[in-house]
């Protein structure tokens, strides 16, 4: 049986992409004389909804993987216990979005466009600074793949970047033009990246895709030593990327509050934070955490990401998705 | 008294004393009550609990024309998919039923493999074959001076193609299996009496096949009516079935009232369909002279037969090409043959806590699939026998009930599990035991539908004849039912195995990292960029195909006592 009843088991519920090194997990288990039990509950949205649905009789002690686009849903449900882990004061203030510390930032990433460096579409230009409005040019007709914000969290993140980039009154015009320019919309990242994107190992038909700022570096890191340079690159005009921050929190009603707090401390410790980039391919929140060379070289932090107040996102999220759907799909 | 029991359409209950018989029939009913009706009712009540929620949820459906369109599209694409699959599947089923040729078992097993592959992988396979940069375009387009000829992604045609690809096996096995036991002498008699081939087909063969054809059509319709991955991934976001819309409402907007209202609509639509189907089925059921297949198989002789068999093998080959494209990519690296990705699978180079040795994933998949197959038979066989009872009301009530899980939203039901199966004695929501139970819920209707046409087709006079010659009821069961039903049960078992290997109903349960299965490992690899991840995802997909094929062939070769091949 699993850890719902066992006293010396701490259960951590997360989305499917959660990853850590085996010895990092073992170290916590040994020093606290506890068994860690992991429960993967689907993609980011599914996992959170499952946690919220069961808040009367929680499935786990700790939840990992609420991002800033879902932050308000998680906080409004009143499902998390306030706790300020050791080391929280060293985390940059801009990443701490819940003043009551019910949800603590653990890592962050940037969603932006990637391009295929082998494509001849970019001859005579610098795609790294390509402006979003240039993508409505007939030259890019049918060449751009985006993810449906109604079913994909990076899809939603990119949509939010365009809101900030063009402004609340203009962003839908751009999407309208992109639709005319035959932008390709797919349901999720796996399809977009592996089935559609020509720069991935899937060798799809389109040279531009919505992905992460770390993806080109990951192509090198996971290339089996075949690559020393990324086959893809980031398109990063000012405000053309969205910062996704991932949070963890203690689920209310846990009978193992003290252990859960220790785990939260551990998540912000250098031991775990050093492990985040190599295992999950996102940036650790701890400024002193180590970043492997390949990511330092090919996954620089975008200088000027889009910034949208979480309160404004919370207020408009669903309506914006509906508007987007009307303009781009219907 | 004996006479009366033998007039029963079903032999099995008559050999079991009444209290035991009801226990036997109570199995599927108790299963459905606990794992279907209870969680579904509770989640619907929960979603509508707050005052006005039910009204607002249902009102949304009525107010927005969009939802009517979604319902219509769900029905429309399912009808098209069903018709197409049957049109392609019938000739194949005929050849498999009537002819004996080399590689038949393997080919039939391969045709079932698409069923187990995750949609993301199938999408990649089709893209490799038919995409803009795919093999077909690479060969054909230059001939006509175009950059590409075919671009299926995001079209209804792609959804339909995938649905035929997935469901062909349902026709092949359920209709083909039934057909194989039909006595061809009825058709031969009609020919002798001067009927044309077309007339024999229309007036003799087709009516005889109707029960199996109806069962296959029903299964395909429901599978495609509730299609999720194929529509979302292959069709793209411009298409939505009710299931897709339920997912969006429940997950992305956490709008449970609307999700619940849509789920209710989906269940009602399924109910209407199955009630209609039940009536149809009552009309077409005929007692038949079913016979063991071995006595009916013909060798392939003459050019006409060769052509027919060749064509069918060709059609299946076309469908299997995407699978070969996948397997091919998994064993190449930079254009050369290589087992590199398979070696990688066994290494935990990054010291990942969630690393899964490939054999562990294979073992977990097989254990879950074996448990599901066993459970699906334990639930499905009594359910099928219950539906052959003489009392009409039993058939009218339970026939639709036993198919309802296939037409129910997995997302909604999965939420129901979380809030109902959370306390002893049903504290199952984080238990690995829930996995085979959830798979069984989707698998057992296949067992029922595979068995029913055969059970109903057994001529009661066969049983009477056996009894008159002095056979005991148990002996009658052994002599008459078992040989004819075994094949149908095996067909059901194969589907149960398939459903579990392909993780149908995975959205019902949480993923327990302690018990990873092959499809989950594939998804893990596809979650990150890089050749290493892509190559390993393809390698596990190929392993999944391989293990499944071996599993099918093994089940097909099962023998019970002296009952040989049927």
PDB file of C-alpha atoms in Angstrom, chain B residues 58-161:
ATOM      1  CA  UNK B  58     -26.818  22.830 -17.927  1.00  0.00           C
ATOM      2  CA  UNK B  59     -27.867  26.314 -19.033  1.00  0.00           C
ATOM      3  CA  UNK B  60     -24.387  26.881 -20.482  1.00  0.00           C
ATOM      4  CA  UNK B  61     -24.856  23.890 -22.736  1.00  0.00           C
ATOM      5  CA  UNK B  62     -28.197  25.112 -24.000  1.00  0.00           C
ATOM      6  CA  UNK B  63     -27.185  28.748 -24.341  1.00  0.00           C
ATOM      7  CA  UNK B  64     -24.024  28.210 -26.349  1.00  0.00           C
ATOM      8  CA  UNK B  65     -24.492  26.916 -29.861  1.00  0.00           C
ATOM      9  CA  UNK B  66     -20.898  25.723 -29.673  1.00  0.00           C
ATOM     10  CA  UNK B  67     -21.766  22.719 -27.496  1.00  0.00           C
ATOM     11  CA  UNK B  68     -24.442  21.581 -29.928  1.00  0.00           C
ATOM     12  CA  UNK B  69     -21.774  21.662 -32.626  1.00  0.00           C
ATOM     13  CA  UNK B  70     -19.422  19.659 -30.430  1.00  0.00           C
ATOM     14  CA  UNK B  71     -22.094  16.993 -29.876  1.00  0.00           C
ATOM     15  CA  UNK B  72     -22.872  16.883 -33.586  1.00  0.00           C
ATOM     16  CA  UNK B  73     -19.205  16.640 -34.498  1.00  0.00           C
ATOM     17  CA  UNK B  74     -18.665  13.844 -31.956  1.00  0.00           C
ATOM     18  CA  UNK B  75     -21.507  11.852 -33.503  1.00  0.00           C
ATOM     19  CA  UNK B  76     -20.605  12.696 -37.097  1.00  0.00           C
ATOM     20  CA  UNK B  77     -16.941  11.735 -36.963  1.00  0.00           C
ATOM     21  CA  UNK B  78     -17.818   8.582 -34.990  1.00  0.00           C
ATOM     22  CA  UNK B  79     -20.362   7.535 -37.646  1.00  0.00           C
ATOM     23  CA  UNK B  80     -17.853   8.162 -40.434  1.00  0.00           C
ATOM     24  CA  UNK B  81     -15.101   6.344 -38.555  1.00  0.00           C
ATOM     25  CA  UNK B  82     -17.348   3.351 -37.894  1.00  0.00           C
ATOM     26  CA  UNK B  83     -18.542   3.114 -41.502  1.00  0.00           C
ATOM     27  CA  UNK B  84     -15.020   3.436 -42.893  1.00  0.00           C
ATOM     28  CA  UNK B  85     -13.546   0.918 -40.483  1.00  0.00           C
ATOM     29  CA  UNK B  86     -16.224  -1.622 -41.344  1.00  0.00           C
ATOM     30  CA  UNK B  87     -15.835  -1.017 -45.063  1.00  0.00           C
ATOM     31  CA  UNK B  88     -12.098  -1.669 -44.852  1.00  0.00           C
ATOM     32  CA  UNK B  89     -12.404  -4.366 -42.207  1.00  0.00           C
ATOM     33  CA  UNK B  90     -15.062  -6.642 -43.720  1.00  0.00           C
ATOM     34  CA  UNK B  91     -13.023  -7.984 -46.646  1.00  0.00           C
ATOM     35  CA  UNK B  92     -10.112  -8.507 -44.274  1.00  0.00           C
ATOM     36  CA  UNK B  93     -12.367 -10.293 -41.776  1.00  0.00           C
ATOM     37  CA  UNK B  94     -13.622 -12.540 -44.578  1.00  0.00           C
ATOM     38  CA  UNK B  95     -10.153 -13.578 -45.669  1.00  0.00           C
ATOM     39  CA  UNK B  96      -9.082 -14.229 -42.081  1.00  0.00           C
ATOM     40  CA  UNK B  97     -12.238 -16.223 -41.416  1.00  0.00           C
ATOM     41  CA  UNK B  98     -12.232 -18.414 -44.483  1.00  0.00           C
ATOM     42  CA  UNK B  99      -8.681 -18.894 -45.626  1.00  0.00           C
ATOM     43  CA  UNK B 100      -5.651 -20.505 -44.221  1.00  0.00           C
ATOM     44  CA  UNK B 101      -2.344 -18.957 -45.112  1.00  0.00           C
ATOM     45  CA  UNK B 102       1.103 -18.593 -43.646  1.00  0.00           C
ATOM     46  CA  UNK B 103       1.698 -15.818 -41.175  1.00  0.00           C
ATOM     47  CA  UNK B 104      -1.995 -15.404 -40.444  1.00  0.00           C
ATOM     48  CA  UNK B 105      -1.682 -15.409 -36.651  1.00  0.00           C
ATOM     49  CA  UNK B 106       1.214 -12.983 -36.761  1.00  0.00           C
ATOM     50  CA  UNK B 107      -0.557 -10.636 -39.149  1.00  0.00           C
ATOM     51  CA  UNK B 108      -3.679 -10.660 -36.999  1.00  0.00           C
ATOM     52  CA  UNK B 109      -1.569  -9.931 -33.928  1.00  0.00           C
ATOM     53  CA  UNK B 110       0.218  -7.071 -35.706  1.00  0.00           C
ATOM     54  CA  UNK B 111      -3.111  -5.559 -36.736  1.00  0.00           C
ATOM     55  CA  UNK B 112      -3.995  -5.260 -33.045  1.00  0.00           C
ATOM     56  CA  UNK B 113      -0.748  -3.516 -32.122  1.00  0.00           C
ATOM     57  CA  UNK B 114      -1.823   0.035 -33.094  1.00  0.00           C
ATOM     58  CA  UNK B 115      -4.389  -0.208 -30.302  1.00  0.00           C
ATOM     59  CA  UNK B 116      -1.692  -0.112 -27.611  1.00  0.00           C
ATOM     60  CA  UNK B 117       0.439   2.762 -28.883  1.00  0.00           C
ATOM     61  CA  UNK B 118       0.167   6.191 -27.268  1.00  0.00           C
ATOM     62  CA  UNK B 119      -1.369   8.711 -29.659  1.00  0.00           C
ATOM     63  CA  UNK B 120       1.673  10.987 -29.496  1.00  0.00           C
ATOM     64  CA  UNK B 121       3.748   8.115 -30.850  1.00  0.00           C
ATOM     65  CA  UNK B 122       1.233   7.278 -33.574  1.00  0.00           C
ATOM     66  CA  UNK B 123       1.259  10.951 -34.554  1.00  0.00           C
ATOM     67  CA  UNK B 124       5.037  10.827 -34.850  1.00  0.00           C
ATOM     68  CA  UNK B 125       4.811   7.637 -36.914  1.00  0.00           C
ATOM     69  CA  UNK B 126       2.272   9.098 -39.330  1.00  0.00           C
ATOM     70  CA  UNK B 127       4.327  12.262 -39.568  1.00  0.00           C
ATOM     71  CA  UNK B 128       7.382  10.203 -40.510  1.00  0.00           C
ATOM     72  CA  UNK B 129       5.364   8.516 -43.229  1.00  0.00           C
ATOM     73  CA  UNK B 130       2.779  10.999 -44.454  1.00  0.00           C
ATOM     74  CA  UNK B 131       3.934  14.332 -43.050  1.00  0.00           C
ATOM     75  CA  UNK B 132       5.161  17.197 -45.196  1.00  0.00           C
ATOM     76  CA  UNK B 133       8.718  15.941 -44.795  1.00  0.00           C
ATOM     77  CA  UNK B 134       7.612  12.311 -44.646  1.00  0.00           C
ATOM     78  CA  UNK B 135       8.656   9.414 -46.822  1.00  0.00           C
ATOM     79  CA  UNK B 136       5.635   9.524 -49.140  1.00  0.00           C
ATOM     80  CA  UNK B 137       6.001  13.219 -49.895  1.00  0.00           C
ATOM     81  CA  UNK B 138       9.737  12.877 -50.287  1.00  0.00           C
ATOM     82  CA  UNK B 139       9.185  10.271 -52.994  1.00  0.00           C
ATOM     83  CA  UNK B 140       6.095  11.634 -54.749  1.00  0.00           C
ATOM     84  CA  UNK B 141       6.316  15.407 -54.523  1.00  0.00           C
ATOM     85  CA  UNK B 142       9.513  15.904 -56.584  1.00  0.00           C
ATOM     86  CA  UNK B 143       7.938  13.888 -59.406  1.00  0.00           C
ATOM     87  CA  UNK B 144       5.226  16.500 -59.673  1.00  0.00           C
ATOM     88  CA  UNK B 145       7.443  19.467 -58.933  1.00  0.00           C
ATOM     89  CA  UNK B 146       5.824  20.326 -55.596  1.00  0.00           C
ATOM     90  CA  UNK B 147       7.346  20.664 -52.155  1.00  0.00           C
ATOM     91  CA  UNK B 148       4.660  18.419 -50.716  1.00  0.00           C
ATOM     92  CA  UNK B 149       1.495  16.706 -51.913  1.00  0.00           C
ATOM     93  CA  UNK B 150      -0.147  15.427 -48.787  1.00  0.00           C
ATOM     94  CA  UNK B 151      -0.480  17.325 -45.562  1.00  0.00           C
ATOM     95  CA  UNK B 152      -2.886  15.563 -43.278  1.00  0.00           C
ATOM     96  CA  UNK B 153      -2.166  17.230 -39.994  1.00  0.00           C
ATOM     97  CA  UNK B 154      -5.113  19.134 -38.651  1.00  0.00           C
ATOM     98  CA  UNK B 155      -7.647  17.563 -40.993  1.00  0.00           C
ATOM     99  CA  UNK B 156     -10.696  15.395 -40.418  1.00  0.00           C
ATOM    100  CA  UNK B 157      -9.164  12.906 -42.841  1.00  0.00           C
ATOM    101  CA  UNK B 158      -6.273  12.381 -40.444  1.00  0.00           C
ATOM    102  CA  UNK B 159      -8.636  11.686 -37.543  1.00  0.00           C
ATOM    103  CA  UNK B 160     -10.564   9.179 -39.668  1.00  0.00           C
ATOM    104  CA  UNK B 161      -7.399   7.512 -40.935  1.00  0.00           C
TER     105      UNK B 161
END
